[in-house]
Amino acid sequence: MSMIVLIGVTGSGKTTVGRLLSQRYALPLYEVDDAVEESLGAPMRTLVVGRDPRLAEAARAQAARLLDANEGIVTLGASQPLDPATASSIERARANGAIVVELS
């Protein structure tokens, strides 16, 4: 497994660092927020501000799906590791060799 998981608050540089690592190591970049937007058909800002009831489950499902990939750079928001199911997905990825980095 060649996976790096980036966690951090908005503006911490997850996307920027993710793009650099993706280019450097020729690995795909997966952003959980982008996957959630695609799956729910709305921008993250709209989902959060509107308190969309589907958001938490969609974020959990997309994080699990992306963290189960064999390789890549995965970005997660700062609150996502607080969700027990997502925390378990992160730990499974770590047990399979993923490197987890928190940006601040």
CSV table of C-alpha atoms in Angstrom, one decimal:
chain,number,residue,atom,x,y,z
A,1,MET,CA,0.0,0.0,0.0
A,2,SER,CA,1.2,3.5,-0.9
A,3,MET,CA,-1.1,5.8,0.9
A,4,ILE,CA,-0.8,9.1,2.6
A,5,VAL,CA,-3.7,10.5,4.6
A,6,LEU,CA,-3.8,14.3,5.2
A,7,ILE,CA,-6.0,15.6,8.0
A,8,GLY,CA,-6.4,19.3,8.9
A,9,VAL,CA,-8.6,22.3,9.3
A,10,THR,CA,-9.8,24.4,6.4
A,11,GLY,CA,-6.9,26.4,5.1
A,12,SER,CA,-4.2,24.1,6.6
A,13,GLY,CA,-2.9,23.2,3.1
A,14,LYS,CA,-4.3,19.7,2.6
A,15,THR,CA,-5.1,20.3,-1.1
A,16,THR,CA,-1.9,22.1,-1.8
A,17,VAL,CA,0.3,19.4,0.0
A,18,GLY,CA,-1.9,16.7,-1.5
A,19,ARG,CA,-1.3,17.9,-5.1
A,20,LEU,CA,2.5,18.2,-4.5
A,21,LEU,CA,2.7,14.7,-3.0
A,22,SER,CA,0.5,13.4,-5.8
A,23,GLN,CA,2.8,14.8,-8.5
A,24,ARG,CA,6.0,13.8,-6.6
A,25,TYR,CA,5.0,10.2,-6.1
A,26,ALA,CA,2.7,9.7,-9.1
A,27,LEU,CA,-0.2,8.8,-6.9
A,28,PRO,CA,-3.9,9.8,-7.3
A,29,LEU,CA,-5.3,12.5,-5.1
A,30,TYR,CA,-8.6,11.8,-3.5
A,31,GLU,CA,-10.4,14.5,-1.5
A,32,VAL,CA,-13.3,13.3,0.6
A,33,ASP,CA,-15.1,16.6,0.3
A,34,ASP,CA,-15.0,16.4,-3.5
A,35,ALA,CA,-16.3,12.8,-3.3
A,36,VAL,CA,-19.1,13.9,-1.0
A,37,GLU,CA,-20.1,16.8,-3.3
A,38,GLU,CA,-20.2,14.5,-6.3
A,39,SER,CA,-22.3,11.9,-4.5
A,40,LEU,CA,-24.8,14.4,-3.1
A,41,GLY,CA,-24.8,16.7,-6.1
A,42,ALA,CA,-24.2,19.9,-4.2
A,43,PRO,CA,-21.2,22.0,-3.1
A,44,MET,CA,-19.9,21.3,0.4
A,45,ARG,CA,-20.7,24.9,1.5
A,46,THR,CA,-24.4,24.4,0.6
A,47,LEU,CA,-24.5,21.0,2.4
A,48,VAL,CA,-22.9,22.4,5.6
A,49,VAL,CA,-24.8,25.7,5.8
A,50,GLY,CA,-28.1,23.9,4.9
A,51,ARG,CA,-27.3,21.2,7.5
A,52,ASP,CA,-28.1,18.5,5.0
A,53,PRO,CA,-29.1,15.4,6.9
A,54,ARG,CA,-27.3,13.2,4.4
A,55,LEU,CA,-23.9,14.9,4.9
A,56,ALA,CA,-22.5,12.9,7.9
A,57,GLU,CA,-23.3,9.5,6.4
A,58,ALA,CA,-22.0,10.5,2.9
A,59,ALA,CA,-18.8,11.8,4.5
A,60,ARG,CA,-18.4,8.6,6.5
A,61,ALA,CA,-19.1,6.4,3.4
A,62,GLN,CA,-16.8,8.3,1.1
A,63,ALA,CA,-14.0,8.4,3.7
A,64,ALA,CA,-14.3,4.6,4.1
A,65,ARG,CA,-14.3,4.0,0.4
A,66,LEU,CA,-11.3,6.2,-0.3
A,67,LEU,CA,-9.3,4.9,2.7
A,68,ASP,CA,-9.8,1.4,1.4
A,69,ALA,CA,-8.0,2.2,-1.8
A,70,ASN,CA,-4.7,0.5,-2.4
A,71,GLU,CA,-2.8,3.7,-3.0
A,72,GLY,CA,-3.2,7.4,-3.2
A,73,ILE,CA,-3.2,10.7,-1.3
A,74,VAL,CA,-6.4,11.1,0.7
A,75,THR,CA,-7.5,14.4,2.3
A,76,LEU,CA,-9.9,14.5,5.3
A,77,GLY,CA,-11.4,17.4,7.1
A,78,ALA,CA,-10.3,18.0,10.8
A,79,SER,CA,-13.6,16.8,12.2
A,80,GLN,CA,-13.8,13.6,10.2
A,81,PRO,CA,-11.4,11.6,12.5
A,82,LEU,CA,-13.7,12.4,15.4
A,83,ASP,CA,-16.4,10.1,13.8
A,84,PRO,CA,-15.9,6.6,15.2
A,85,ALA,CA,-16.5,4.8,11.9
A,86,THR,CA,-14.1,7.1,10.1
A,87,ALA,CA,-11.5,6.8,12.9
A,88,SER,CA,-11.7,3.0,12.4
A,89,SER,CA,-11.2,3.4,8.7
A,90,ILE,CA,-8.1,5.6,9.3
A,91,GLU,CA,-6.7,3.0,11.7
A,92,ARG,CA,-7.3,0.2,9.2
A,93,ALA,CA,-5.5,2.2,6.5
A,94,ARG,CA,-2.6,2.9,9.0
A,95,ALA,CA,-2.4,-0.8,9.9
A,96,ASN,CA,-2.1,-1.5,6.1
A,97,GLY,CA,0.9,0.9,5.9
A,98,ALA,CA,-0.7,4.3,5.3
A,99,ILE,CA,1.1,7.4,6.6
A,100,VAL,CA,-1.3,9.8,8.5
A,101,VAL,CA,-0.3,13.4,8.7
A,102,GLU,CA,-2.1,16.2,10.5
A,103,LEU,CA,-1.5,19.7,8.9
A,104,SER,CA,-2.0,22.8,10.9
